[in-house]
Amino acid sequence: MFGNATQPVAAQPLAQSVKILIAGGFGVGKTTMVGAISEVAPLRTEEVITENSSGIDDLTGIEGKKTTTVALDFGRISIDPGLVLYLFGTPGQDRFWFLWDELSRGALGAVILADTRRLDASFAAIDFFERRGIGFCIGVNCFEGAPVYTPGEVRDALDLDEHVPIMTCDARDRGSCKEVLLTLVEYLLARAGG
């Protein structure tokens, strides 16, 4: 572009865009996190949980849950002028896991949200990303009345390597979600040798 015939206008550098997954078990707060952090209106594919899911979806510990993601959640956050994160929230129920392969294509990393009331719901997501070599961090979503454990205790319970970042968060709080995402980006950079 030219400002006038003799002097070019400096081009703005393009921001790097990165695909990040927000993953975890059913009802851990993935949709909530994407909605809390996104700087654009998030895309949600939520449907009301009906009696048809009885015996299919395990609502133990999350009996008050009324809706569920049936495809994905999508949001975006600019970390700084040079880095934009595109966030893809995965569905949590086993019956929608076939979508995870498609959603993970091109993903640089993932946040696995965990609920201390149901830590075992995190194992499948951890296994998914470990098998594909996709770096991840654990965000322990602090639900009211849930047991509180140290990151070391969570690491032991989930059988994670020492290098995997683990931090507590509140998926409803934008600042808390941003800290988790920054931790993930720093971890991914260190892992890549950058």
mmCIF file of C-alpha atoms in Angstrom:
data_model
loop_
_atom_site.group_PDB
_atom_site.id
_atom_site.type_symbol
_atom_site.label_atom_id
_atom_site.label_comp_id
_atom_site.label_asym_id
_atom_site.label_seq_id
_atom_site.Cartn_x
_atom_site.Cartn_y
_atom_site.Cartn_z
ATOM 1 C CA MET A 1 0.000 0.000 0.000
ATOM 2 C CA PHE A 2 1.149 3.512 -0.697
ATOM 3 C CA GLY A 3 0.298 6.684 1.272
ATOM 4 C CA ASN A 4 1.255 8.809 -1.673
ATOM 5 C CA ALA A 5 3.177 8.253 -4.864
ATOM 6 C CA THR A 6 6.580 8.541 -3.194
ATOM 7 C CA GLN A 7 6.324 7.029 0.297
ATOM 8 C CA PRO A 8 5.080 3.514 1.097
ATOM 9 C CA VAL A 9 2.897 3.038 4.170
ATOM 10 C CA ALA A 10 4.425 0.569 6.617
ATOM 11 C CA ALA A 11 2.504 -2.692 6.589
ATOM 12 C CA GLN A 12 1.256 -3.968 9.932
ATOM 13 C CA PRO A 13 2.788 -7.330 10.798
ATOM 14 C CA LEU A 14 0.297 -10.162 10.722
ATOM 15 C CA ALA A 15 -0.524 -11.782 14.043
ATOM 16 C CA GLN A 16 0.422 -15.415 14.471
ATOM 17 C CA SER A 17 -2.651 -17.548 14.992
ATOM 18 C CA VAL A 18 -2.599 -20.688 17.089
ATOM 19 C CA LYS A 19 -5.226 -23.389 17.517
ATOM 20 C CA ILE A 20 -5.750 -24.486 21.131
ATOM 21 C CA LEU A 21 -8.192 -27.130 22.355
ATOM 22 C CA ILE A 22 -10.112 -26.843 25.615
ATOM 23 C CA ALA A 23 -10.740 -30.455 26.542
ATOM 24 C CA GLY A 24 -11.688 -32.728 29.388
ATOM 25 C CA GLY A 25 -14.469 -34.911 30.650
ATOM 26 C CA PHE A 26 -18.191 -34.294 30.630
ATOM 27 C CA GLY A 27 -19.224 -31.271 32.703
ATOM 28 C CA VAL A 28 -15.769 -29.941 33.681
ATOM 29 C CA GLY A 29 -16.358 -26.383 32.413
ATOM 30 C CA LYS A 30 -15.090 -26.325 28.822
ATOM 31 C CA THR A 31 -17.997 -24.286 27.421
ATOM 32 C CA THR A 32 -17.805 -21.966 30.416
ATOM 33 C CA MET A 33 -14.075 -21.362 29.895
ATOM 34 C CA VAL A 34 -14.404 -20.599 26.181
ATOM 35 C CA GLY A 35 -17.279 -18.202 26.928
ATOM 36 C CA ALA A 36 -15.427 -16.474 29.760
ATOM 37 C CA ILE A 37 -12.227 -15.792 27.836
ATOM 38 C CA SER A 38 -13.389 -15.199 24.247
ATOM 39 C CA GLU A 39 -13.173 -11.614 22.985
ATOM 40 C CA VAL A 40 -15.840 -12.413 20.394
ATOM 41 C CA ALA A 41 -19.269 -13.909 20.980
ATOM 42 C CA PRO A 42 -18.466 -17.622 21.321
ATOM 43 C CA LEU A 43 -19.991 -20.187 19.012
ATOM 44 C CA ARG A 44 -21.723 -22.868 21.058
ATOM 45 C CA THR A 45 -23.369 -26.101 20.003
ATOM 46 C CA GLU A 46 -25.209 -26.862 23.215
ATOM 47 C CA GLU A 47 -28.399 -28.842 23.489
ATOM 48 C CA VAL A 48 -30.671 -29.558 26.422
ATOM 49 C CA ILE A 49 -29.995 -32.859 28.174
ATOM 50 C CA THR A 50 -33.115 -34.991 27.834
ATOM 51 C CA GLU A 51 -34.291 -38.301 29.236
ATOM 52 C CA ASN A 52 -32.994 -39.912 26.037
ATOM 53 C CA SER A 53 -29.475 -39.648 27.465
ATOM 54 C CA SER A 54 -30.413 -41.610 30.615
ATOM 55 C CA GLY A 55 -28.094 -44.559 30.894
ATOM 56 C CA ILE A 56 -25.773 -43.042 28.277
ATOM 57 C CA ASP A 57 -24.426 -39.881 29.932
ATOM 58 C CA ASP A 58 -23.180 -40.274 33.501
ATOM 59 C CA LEU A 59 -24.395 -37.274 35.505
ATOM 60 C CA THR A 60 -22.885 -38.494 38.777
ATOM 61 C CA GLY A 61 -21.514 -35.450 40.567
ATOM 62 C CA ILE A 62 -23.031 -33.062 38.020
ATOM 63 C CA GLU A 63 -26.721 -33.799 38.522
ATOM 64 C CA GLY A 64 -27.661 -30.132 37.994
ATOM 65 C CA LYS A 65 -26.216 -30.023 34.471
ATOM 66 C CA LYS A 66 -28.980 -29.055 32.012
ATOM 67 C CA THR A 67 -27.155 -28.644 28.670
ATOM 68 C CA THR A 68 -24.335 -30.364 26.842
ATOM 69 C CA THR A 69 -22.004 -29.584 23.941
ATOM 70 C CA VAL A 70 -22.796 -31.804 20.960
ATOM 71 C CA ALA A 71 -20.065 -30.658 18.545
ATOM 72 C CA LEU A 72 -17.730 -27.868 19.690
ATOM 73 C CA ASP A 73 -17.373 -24.450 21.239
ATOM 74 C CA PHE A 74 -15.337 -21.771 19.477
ATOM 75 C CA GLY A 75 -13.810 -18.536 20.702
ATOM 76 C CA ARG A 76 -10.848 -16.250 20.131
ATOM 77 C CA ILE A 77 -8.491 -14.255 22.319
ATOM 78 C CA SER A 78 -5.626 -11.957 21.349
ATOM 79 C CA ILE A 79 -2.794 -12.517 23.811
ATOM 80 C CA ASP A 80 -0.946 -9.523 22.362
ATOM 81 C CA PRO A 81 -0.875 -7.804 18.950
ATOM 82 C CA GLY A 82 1.309 -10.613 17.594
ATOM 83 C CA LEU A 83 -0.514 -13.693 18.932
ATOM 84 C CA VAL A 84 -4.129 -14.775 18.532
ATOM 85 C CA LEU A 85 -5.427 -17.991 20.075
ATOM 86 C CA TYR A 86 -8.343 -19.749 18.409
ATOM 87 C CA LEU A 87 -10.041 -21.854 21.061
ATOM 88 C CA PHE A 88 -11.949 -25.028 20.266
ATOM 89 C CA GLY A 89 -13.873 -26.609 23.134
ATOM 90 C CA THR A 90 -14.413 -30.332 22.726
ATOM 91 C CA PRO A 91 -17.562 -32.259 23.632
ATOM 92 C CA GLY A 92 -17.135 -34.262 26.829
ATOM 93 C CA GLN A 93 -19.346 -37.310 26.395
ATOM 94 C CA ASP A 94 -17.870 -40.525 25.087
ATOM 95 C CA ARG A 95 -20.420 -40.705 22.267
ATOM 96 C CA PHE A 96 -19.034 -37.489 20.718
ATOM 97 C CA TRP A 97 -15.355 -38.401 20.987
ATOM 98 C CA PHE A 98 -15.174 -39.180 17.270
ATOM 99 C CA LEU A 99 -15.064 -35.386 16.819
ATOM 100 C CA TRP A 100 -11.831 -35.053 18.798
ATOM 101 C CA ASP A 101 -9.654 -36.342 15.938
ATOM 102 C CA GLU A 102 -10.969 -33.655 13.593
ATOM 103 C CA LEU A 103 -10.822 -30.917 16.221
ATOM 104 C CA SER A 104 -7.222 -31.789 17.112
ATOM 105 C CA ARG A 105 -5.925 -31.417 13.533
ATOM 106 C CA GLY A 106 -3.516 -28.508 13.501
ATOM 107 C CA ALA A 107 -3.802 -27.871 17.248
ATOM 108 C CA LEU A 108 -0.621 -26.625 18.879
ATOM 109 C CA GLY A 109 -1.743 -27.614 22.370
ATOM 110 C CA ALA A 110 -4.587 -28.167 24.796
ATOM 111 C CA VAL A 111 -5.901 -27.200 28.183
ATOM 112 C CA ILE A 112 -7.374 -30.229 29.918
ATOM 113 C CA LEU A 113 -9.875 -29.065 32.504
ATOM 114 C CA ALA A 114 -10.197 -31.334 35.519
ATOM 115 C CA ASP A 115 -12.760 -31.582 38.304
ATOM 116 C CA THR A 116 -11.399 -32.932 41.613
ATOM 117 C CA ARG A 117 -14.768 -34.564 42.321
ATOM 118 C CA ARG A 118 -14.244 -36.715 39.227
ATOM 119 C CA LEU A 119 -10.528 -36.784 38.408
ATOM 120 C CA ASP A 120 -10.937 -40.125 36.651
ATOM 121 C CA ALA A 121 -12.855 -38.277 33.895
ATOM 122 C CA SER A 122 -9.493 -36.692 32.904
ATOM 123 C CA PHE A 123 -7.696 -39.915 31.997
ATOM 124 C CA ALA A 124 -9.182 -40.289 28.505
ATOM 125 C CA ALA A 125 -8.248 -36.702 27.525
ATOM 126 C CA ILE A 126 -4.711 -37.095 28.901
ATOM 127 C CA ASP A 127 -4.287 -40.345 26.976
ATOM 128 C CA PHE A 128 -5.644 -38.734 23.792
ATOM 129 C CA PHE A 129 -3.092 -35.905 23.795
ATOM 130 C CA GLU A 130 -0.157 -38.008 25.002
ATOM 131 C CA ARG A 131 -0.716 -40.525 22.182
ATOM 132 C CA ARG A 132 -0.729 -37.739 19.601
ATOM 133 C CA GLY A 133 2.241 -35.862 21.040
ATOM 134 C CA ILE A 134 0.164 -32.716 21.593
ATOM 135 C CA GLY A 135 1.397 -30.662 24.549
ATOM 136 C CA PHE A 136 -1.120 -29.868 27.261
ATOM 137 C CA CYS A 137 -1.538 -28.384 30.685
ATOM 138 C CA ILE A 138 -4.053 -29.225 33.381
ATOM 139 C CA GLY A 139 -6.463 -26.587 34.633
ATOM 140 C CA VAL A 140 -8.106 -27.803 37.841
ATOM 141 C CA ASN A 141 -11.469 -26.039 37.722
ATOM 142 C CA CYS A 142 -12.423 -25.121 41.301
ATOM 143 C CA PHE A 143 -16.045 -26.108 41.803
ATOM 144 C CA GLU A 144 -17.812 -25.049 44.988
ATOM 145 C CA GLY A 145 -17.660 -27.827 47.577
ATOM 146 C CA ALA A 146 -15.131 -29.866 45.588
ATOM 147 C CA PRO A 147 -12.127 -31.351 47.403
ATOM 148 C CA VAL A 148 -9.005 -29.180 47.224
ATOM 149 C CA TYR A 149 -5.706 -30.844 46.337
ATOM 150 C CA THR A 150 -2.220 -29.503 45.733
ATOM 151 C CA PRO A 151 -0.846 -29.609 42.177
ATOM 152 C CA GLY A 152 1.491 -32.391 43.355
ATOM 153 C CA GLU A 153 -1.427 -34.468 44.595
ATOM 154 C CA VAL A 154 -3.266 -33.937 41.295
ATOM 155 C CA ARG A 155 -0.079 -34.861 39.389
ATOM 156 C CA ASP A 156 0.215 -38.097 41.362
ATOM 157 C CA ALA A 157 -3.481 -38.952 40.966
ATOM 158 C CA LEU A 158 -3.315 -38.378 37.193
ATOM 159 C CA ASP A 159 0.129 -40.031 36.865
ATOM 160 C CA LEU A 160 1.587 -37.051 34.990
ATOM 161 C CA ASP A 161 5.212 -36.250 34.214
ATOM 162 C CA GLU A 162 6.858 -33.449 36.199
ATOM 163 C CA HIS A 163 7.020 -31.130 33.181
ATOM 164 C CA VAL A 164 3.229 -30.960 32.613
ATOM 165 C CA PRO A 165 1.930 -27.675 34.109
ATOM 166 C CA ILE A 166 -0.910 -27.983 36.607
ATOM 167 C CA MET A 167 -2.757 -24.992 38.003
ATOM 168 C CA THR A 168 -6.053 -24.245 39.652
ATOM 169 C CA CYS A 169 -8.516 -22.001 37.871
ATOM 170 C CA ASP A 170 -12.062 -20.731 37.807
ATOM 171 C CA ALA A 171 -13.486 -21.342 34.333
ATOM 172 C CA ARG A 172 -15.988 -18.506 34.940
ATOM 173 C CA ASP A 173 -13.256 -15.914 35.471
ATOM 174 C CA ARG A 174 -11.601 -14.296 32.427
ATOM 175 C CA GLY A 175 -8.360 -13.487 34.286
ATOM 176 C CA SER A 176 -8.050 -17.015 35.632
ATOM 177 C CA CYS A 177 -8.645 -18.505 32.174
ATOM 178 C CA LYS A 178 -6.054 -16.167 30.658
ATOM 179 C CA GLU A 179 -3.449 -17.312 33.212
ATOM 180 C CA VAL A 180 -4.070 -20.934 32.229
ATOM 181 C CA LEU A 181 -3.713 -20.105 28.530
ATOM 182 C CA LEU A 182 -0.519 -18.100 29.116
ATOM 183 C CA THR A 183 0.908 -21.007 31.119
ATOM 184 C CA LEU A 184 0.096 -23.350 28.243
ATOM 185 C CA VAL A 185 1.688 -21.051 25.632
ATOM 186 C CA GLU A 186 4.853 -20.657 27.749
ATOM 187 C CA TYR A 187 5.023 -24.430 28.198
ATOM 188 C CA LEU A 188 4.569 -25.047 24.471
ATOM 189 C CA LEU A 189 7.316 -22.524 23.642
ATOM 190 C CA ALA A 190 9.708 -24.133 26.136
ATOM 191 C CA ARG A 191 8.838 -27.558 24.783
ATOM 192 C CA ALA A 192 9.608 -26.391 21.235
ATOM 193 C CA GLY A 193 12.918 -24.958 22.407
ATOM 194 C CA GLY A 194 11.753 -21.377 21.829
#
